Tab-separated table of N, CA and C in Angstrom:
chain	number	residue	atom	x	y	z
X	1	UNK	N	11.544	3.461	9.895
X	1	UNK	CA	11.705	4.175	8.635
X	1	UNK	C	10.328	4.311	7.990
X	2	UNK	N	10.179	5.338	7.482
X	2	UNK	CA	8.591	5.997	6.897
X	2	UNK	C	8.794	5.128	5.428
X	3	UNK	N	7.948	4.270	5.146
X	3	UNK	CA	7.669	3.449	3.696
X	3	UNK	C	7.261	4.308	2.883
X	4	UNK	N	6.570	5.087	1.650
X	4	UNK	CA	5.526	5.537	1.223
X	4	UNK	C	5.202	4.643	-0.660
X	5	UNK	N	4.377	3.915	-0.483
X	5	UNK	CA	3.806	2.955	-1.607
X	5	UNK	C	3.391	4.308	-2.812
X	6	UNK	N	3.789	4.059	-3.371
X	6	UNK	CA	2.905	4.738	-5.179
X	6	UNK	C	2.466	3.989	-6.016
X	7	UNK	N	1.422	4.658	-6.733
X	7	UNK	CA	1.115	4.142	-8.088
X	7	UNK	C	1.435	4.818	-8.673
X	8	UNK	N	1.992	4.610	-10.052
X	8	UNK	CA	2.594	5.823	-11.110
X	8	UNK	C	1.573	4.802	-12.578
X	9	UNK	N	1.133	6.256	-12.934
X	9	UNK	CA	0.154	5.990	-14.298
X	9	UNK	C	0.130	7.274	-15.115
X	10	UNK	N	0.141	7.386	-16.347
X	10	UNK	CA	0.907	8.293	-17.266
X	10	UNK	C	1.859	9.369	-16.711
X	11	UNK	N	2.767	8.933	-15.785
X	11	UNK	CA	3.543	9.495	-15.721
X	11	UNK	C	3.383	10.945	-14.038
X	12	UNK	N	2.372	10.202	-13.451
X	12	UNK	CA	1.764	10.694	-12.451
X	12	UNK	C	2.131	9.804	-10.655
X	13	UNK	N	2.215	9.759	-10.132
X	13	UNK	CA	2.117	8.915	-8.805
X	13	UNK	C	1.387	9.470	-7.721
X	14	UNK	N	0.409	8.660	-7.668
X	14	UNK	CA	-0.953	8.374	-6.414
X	14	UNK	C	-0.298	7.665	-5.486
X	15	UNK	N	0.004	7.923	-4.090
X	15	UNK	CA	0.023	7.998	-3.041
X	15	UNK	C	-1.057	6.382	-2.584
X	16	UNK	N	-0.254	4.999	-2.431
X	16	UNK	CA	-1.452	4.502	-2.049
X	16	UNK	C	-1.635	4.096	-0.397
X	17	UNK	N	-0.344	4.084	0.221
X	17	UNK	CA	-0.569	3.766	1.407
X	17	UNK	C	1.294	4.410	1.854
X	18	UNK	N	1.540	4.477	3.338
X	18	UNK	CA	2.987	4.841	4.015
X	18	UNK	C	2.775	4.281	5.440
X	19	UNK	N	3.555	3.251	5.327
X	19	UNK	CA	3.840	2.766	6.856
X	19	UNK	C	5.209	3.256	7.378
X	20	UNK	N	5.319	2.668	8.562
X	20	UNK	CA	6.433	3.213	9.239
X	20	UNK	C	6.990	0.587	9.609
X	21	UNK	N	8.306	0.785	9.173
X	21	UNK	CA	8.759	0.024	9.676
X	21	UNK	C	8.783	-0.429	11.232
X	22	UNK	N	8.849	-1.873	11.371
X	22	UNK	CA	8.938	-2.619	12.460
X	22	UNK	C	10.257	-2.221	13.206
X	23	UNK	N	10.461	-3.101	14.532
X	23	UNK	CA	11.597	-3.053	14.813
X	23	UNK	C	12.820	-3.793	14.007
X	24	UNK	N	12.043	-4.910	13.236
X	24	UNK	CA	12.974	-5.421	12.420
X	24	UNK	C	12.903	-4.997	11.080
X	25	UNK	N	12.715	-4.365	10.757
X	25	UNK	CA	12.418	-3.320	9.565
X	25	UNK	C	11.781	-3.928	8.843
X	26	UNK	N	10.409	-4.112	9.129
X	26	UNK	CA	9.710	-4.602	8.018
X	26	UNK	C	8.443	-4.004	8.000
X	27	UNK	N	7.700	-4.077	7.056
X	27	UNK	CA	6.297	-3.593	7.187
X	27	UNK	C	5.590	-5.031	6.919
X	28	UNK	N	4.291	-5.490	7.606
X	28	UNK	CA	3.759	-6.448	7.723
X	28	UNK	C	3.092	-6.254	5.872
X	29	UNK	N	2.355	-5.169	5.812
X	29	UNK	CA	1.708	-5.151	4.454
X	29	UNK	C	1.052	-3.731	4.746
X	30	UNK	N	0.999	-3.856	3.264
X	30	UNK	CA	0.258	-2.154	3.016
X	30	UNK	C	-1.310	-2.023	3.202
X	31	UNK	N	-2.109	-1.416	3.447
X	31	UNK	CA	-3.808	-1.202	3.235
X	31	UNK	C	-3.757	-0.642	2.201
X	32	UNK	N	-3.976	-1.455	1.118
X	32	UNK	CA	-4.291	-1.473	-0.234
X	32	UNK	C	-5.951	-1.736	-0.553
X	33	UNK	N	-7.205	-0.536	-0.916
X	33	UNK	CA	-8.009	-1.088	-1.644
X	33	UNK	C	-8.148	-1.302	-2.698
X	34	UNK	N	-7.344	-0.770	-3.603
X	34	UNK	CA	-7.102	-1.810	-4.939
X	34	UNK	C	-6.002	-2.188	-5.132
X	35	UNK	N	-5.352	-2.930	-6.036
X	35	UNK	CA	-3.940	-3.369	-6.345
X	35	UNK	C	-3.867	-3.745	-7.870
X	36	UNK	N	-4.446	-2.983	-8.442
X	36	UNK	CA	-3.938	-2.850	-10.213
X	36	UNK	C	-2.663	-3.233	-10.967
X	37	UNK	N	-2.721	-4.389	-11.516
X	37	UNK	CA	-1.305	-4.731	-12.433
X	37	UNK	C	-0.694	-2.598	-12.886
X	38	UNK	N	0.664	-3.028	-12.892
X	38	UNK	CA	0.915	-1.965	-13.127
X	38	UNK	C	2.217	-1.631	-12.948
X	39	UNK	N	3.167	-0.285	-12.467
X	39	UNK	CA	3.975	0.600	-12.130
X	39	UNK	C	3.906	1.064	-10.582
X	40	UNK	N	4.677	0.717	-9.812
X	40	UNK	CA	4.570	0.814	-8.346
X	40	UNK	C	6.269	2.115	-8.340
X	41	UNK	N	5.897	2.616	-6.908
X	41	UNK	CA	7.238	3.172	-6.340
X	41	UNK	C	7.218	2.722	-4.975
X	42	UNK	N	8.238	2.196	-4.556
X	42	UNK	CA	8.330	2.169	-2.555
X	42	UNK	C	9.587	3.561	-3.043
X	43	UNK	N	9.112	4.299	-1.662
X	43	UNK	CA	9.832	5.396	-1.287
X	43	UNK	C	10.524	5.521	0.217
X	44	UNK	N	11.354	4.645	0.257
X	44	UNK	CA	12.291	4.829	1.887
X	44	UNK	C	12.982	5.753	2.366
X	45	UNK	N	12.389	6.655	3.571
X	45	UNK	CA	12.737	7.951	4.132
X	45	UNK	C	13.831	7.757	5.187
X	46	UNK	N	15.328	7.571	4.247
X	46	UNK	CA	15.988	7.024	5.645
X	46	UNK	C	17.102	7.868	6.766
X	47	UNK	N	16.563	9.074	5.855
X	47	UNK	CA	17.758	9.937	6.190
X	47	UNK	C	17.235	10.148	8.168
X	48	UNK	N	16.012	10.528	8.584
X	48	UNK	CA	15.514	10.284	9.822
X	48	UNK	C	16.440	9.205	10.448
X	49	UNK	N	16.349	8.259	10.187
X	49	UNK	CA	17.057	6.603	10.791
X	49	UNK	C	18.212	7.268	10.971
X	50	UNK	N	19.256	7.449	9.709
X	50	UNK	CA	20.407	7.826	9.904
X	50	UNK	C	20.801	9.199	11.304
X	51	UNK	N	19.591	9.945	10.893
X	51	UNK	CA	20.366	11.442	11.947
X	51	UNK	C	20.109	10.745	13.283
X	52	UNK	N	19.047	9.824	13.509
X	52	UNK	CA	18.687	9.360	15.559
X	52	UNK	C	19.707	8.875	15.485
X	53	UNK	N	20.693	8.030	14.619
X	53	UNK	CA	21.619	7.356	14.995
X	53	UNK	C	23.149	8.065	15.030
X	54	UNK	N	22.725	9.702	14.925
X	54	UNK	CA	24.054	10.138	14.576
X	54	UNK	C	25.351	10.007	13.443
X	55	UNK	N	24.270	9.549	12.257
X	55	UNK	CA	25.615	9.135	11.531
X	55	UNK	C	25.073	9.729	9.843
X	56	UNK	N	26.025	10.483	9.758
X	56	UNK	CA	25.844	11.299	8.509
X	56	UNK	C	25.636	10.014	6.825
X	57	UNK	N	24.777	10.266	6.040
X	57	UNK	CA	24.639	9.620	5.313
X	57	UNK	C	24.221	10.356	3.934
X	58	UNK	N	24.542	9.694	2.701
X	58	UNK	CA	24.908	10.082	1.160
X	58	UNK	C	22.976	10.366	0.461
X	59	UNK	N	22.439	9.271	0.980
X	59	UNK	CA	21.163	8.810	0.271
X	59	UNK	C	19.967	9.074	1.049
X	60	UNK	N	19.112	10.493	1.387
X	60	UNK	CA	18.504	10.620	1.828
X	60	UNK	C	17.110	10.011	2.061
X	61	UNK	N	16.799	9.327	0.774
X	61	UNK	CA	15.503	8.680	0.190
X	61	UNK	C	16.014	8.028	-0.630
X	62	UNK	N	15.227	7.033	-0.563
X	62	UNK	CA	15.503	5.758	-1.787
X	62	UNK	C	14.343	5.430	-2.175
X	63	UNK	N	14.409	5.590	-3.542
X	63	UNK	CA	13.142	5.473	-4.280
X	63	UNK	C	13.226	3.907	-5.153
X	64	UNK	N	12.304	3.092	-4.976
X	64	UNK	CA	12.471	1.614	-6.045
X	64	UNK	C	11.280	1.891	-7.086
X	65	UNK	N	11.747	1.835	-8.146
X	65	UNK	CA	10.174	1.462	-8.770
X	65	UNK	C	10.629	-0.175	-9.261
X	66	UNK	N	8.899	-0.532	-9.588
X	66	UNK	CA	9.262	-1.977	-10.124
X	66	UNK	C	7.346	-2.503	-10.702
X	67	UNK	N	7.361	-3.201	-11.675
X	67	UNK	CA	6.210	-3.563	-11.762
X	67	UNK	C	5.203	-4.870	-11.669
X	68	UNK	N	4.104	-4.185	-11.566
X	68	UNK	CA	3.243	-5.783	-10.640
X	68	UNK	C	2.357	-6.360	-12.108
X	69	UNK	N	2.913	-8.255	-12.424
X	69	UNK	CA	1.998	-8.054	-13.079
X	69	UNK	C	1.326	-8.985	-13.024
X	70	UNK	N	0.799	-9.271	-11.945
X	70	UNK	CA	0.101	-11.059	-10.905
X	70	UNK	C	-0.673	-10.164	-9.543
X	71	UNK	N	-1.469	-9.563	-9.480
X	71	UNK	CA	-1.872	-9.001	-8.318
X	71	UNK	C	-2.081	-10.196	-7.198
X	72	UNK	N	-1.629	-11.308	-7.902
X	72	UNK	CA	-2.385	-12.175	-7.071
X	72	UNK	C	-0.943	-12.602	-6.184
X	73	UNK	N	0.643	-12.237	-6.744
X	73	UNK	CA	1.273	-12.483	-6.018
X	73	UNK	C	1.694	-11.784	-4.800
X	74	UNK	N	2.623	-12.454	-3.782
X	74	UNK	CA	3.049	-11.533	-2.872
X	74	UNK	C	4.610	-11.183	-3.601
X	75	UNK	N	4.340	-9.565	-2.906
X	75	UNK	CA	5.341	-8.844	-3.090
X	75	UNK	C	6.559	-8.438	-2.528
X	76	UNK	N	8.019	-8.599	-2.232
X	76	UNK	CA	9.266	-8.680	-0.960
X	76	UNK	C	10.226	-8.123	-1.565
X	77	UNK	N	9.987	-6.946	-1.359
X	77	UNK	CA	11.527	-5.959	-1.885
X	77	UNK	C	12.001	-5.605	-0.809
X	78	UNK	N	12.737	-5.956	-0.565
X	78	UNK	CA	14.193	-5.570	0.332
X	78	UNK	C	14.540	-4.410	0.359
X	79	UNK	N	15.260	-3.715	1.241
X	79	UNK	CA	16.560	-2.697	0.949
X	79	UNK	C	17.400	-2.775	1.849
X	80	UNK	N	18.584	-3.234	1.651
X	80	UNK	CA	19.609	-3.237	2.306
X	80	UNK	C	20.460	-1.435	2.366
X	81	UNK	N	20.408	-1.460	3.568
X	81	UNK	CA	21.214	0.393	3.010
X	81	UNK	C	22.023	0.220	3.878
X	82	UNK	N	22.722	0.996	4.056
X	82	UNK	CA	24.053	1.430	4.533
X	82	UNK	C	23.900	3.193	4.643
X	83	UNK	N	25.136	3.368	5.461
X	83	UNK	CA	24.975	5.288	5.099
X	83	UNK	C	25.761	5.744	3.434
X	84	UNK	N	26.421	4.981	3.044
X	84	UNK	CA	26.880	5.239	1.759
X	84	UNK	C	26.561	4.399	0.378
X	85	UNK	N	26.320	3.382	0.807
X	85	UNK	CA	25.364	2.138	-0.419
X	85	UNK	C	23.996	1.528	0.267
X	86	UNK	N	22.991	1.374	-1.193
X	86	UNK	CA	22.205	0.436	-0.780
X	86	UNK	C	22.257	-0.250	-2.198
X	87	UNK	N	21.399	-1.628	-1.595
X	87	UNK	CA	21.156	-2.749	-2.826
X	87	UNK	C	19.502	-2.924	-2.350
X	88	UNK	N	18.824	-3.744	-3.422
X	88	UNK	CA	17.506	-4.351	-3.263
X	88	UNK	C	17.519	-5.252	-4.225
X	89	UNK	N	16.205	-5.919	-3.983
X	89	UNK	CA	16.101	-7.639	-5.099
X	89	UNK	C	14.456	-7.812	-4.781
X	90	UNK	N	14.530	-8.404	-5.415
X	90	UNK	CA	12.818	-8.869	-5.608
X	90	UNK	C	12.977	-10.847	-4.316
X	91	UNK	N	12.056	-10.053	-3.353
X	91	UNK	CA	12.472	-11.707	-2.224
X	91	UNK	C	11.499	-12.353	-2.884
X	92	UNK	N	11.203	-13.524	-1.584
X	92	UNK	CA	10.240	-14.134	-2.022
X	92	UNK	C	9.277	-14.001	-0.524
């Protein structure tokens, strides 16, 4: 699944990095040269996933925003999806 990281600042979003998930769906980490307290978006492109697998689905993209305000921590948002629900949470 295609990740794509944002920064959103007055109401704008900069593009900071887009990985593509593991086999276990994860992305190791983003190439971030800066990481500014702030307003983030992860943008999950899952409708791709869904069509290789043949199975029609509601939620083409799932967009999270959420904000950073410890650059110094690590960051673990989840998304659980489904073809008709998803959930997310802040991991650890």
């Amino acid at each position: 699944v295609l990740v794509k990281l944002f920064y959103i600042q007055a109401d704008q979003s900069t593009l900071v990095d887009q990985q593509f998930t593991n086999a276990d769906g994860r992305i190791q980490a983003f190439q971030i040269d800066q990481s500014p307290c702030g307003s983030y978006q992860l943008c999950f492109e899952v409708a791709a996933y869904f069509q290789a697998l043949n199975v029609d689905c509601f939620y083409p993209k799932v967009c999270i925003d959420f904000y950073v305000k410890d650059i110094e921590q690590h960051y673990h948002v989840p998304l659980l999806i489904s073809p008709f629900s998803y959930s997310t949470y802040r991991g650890s």
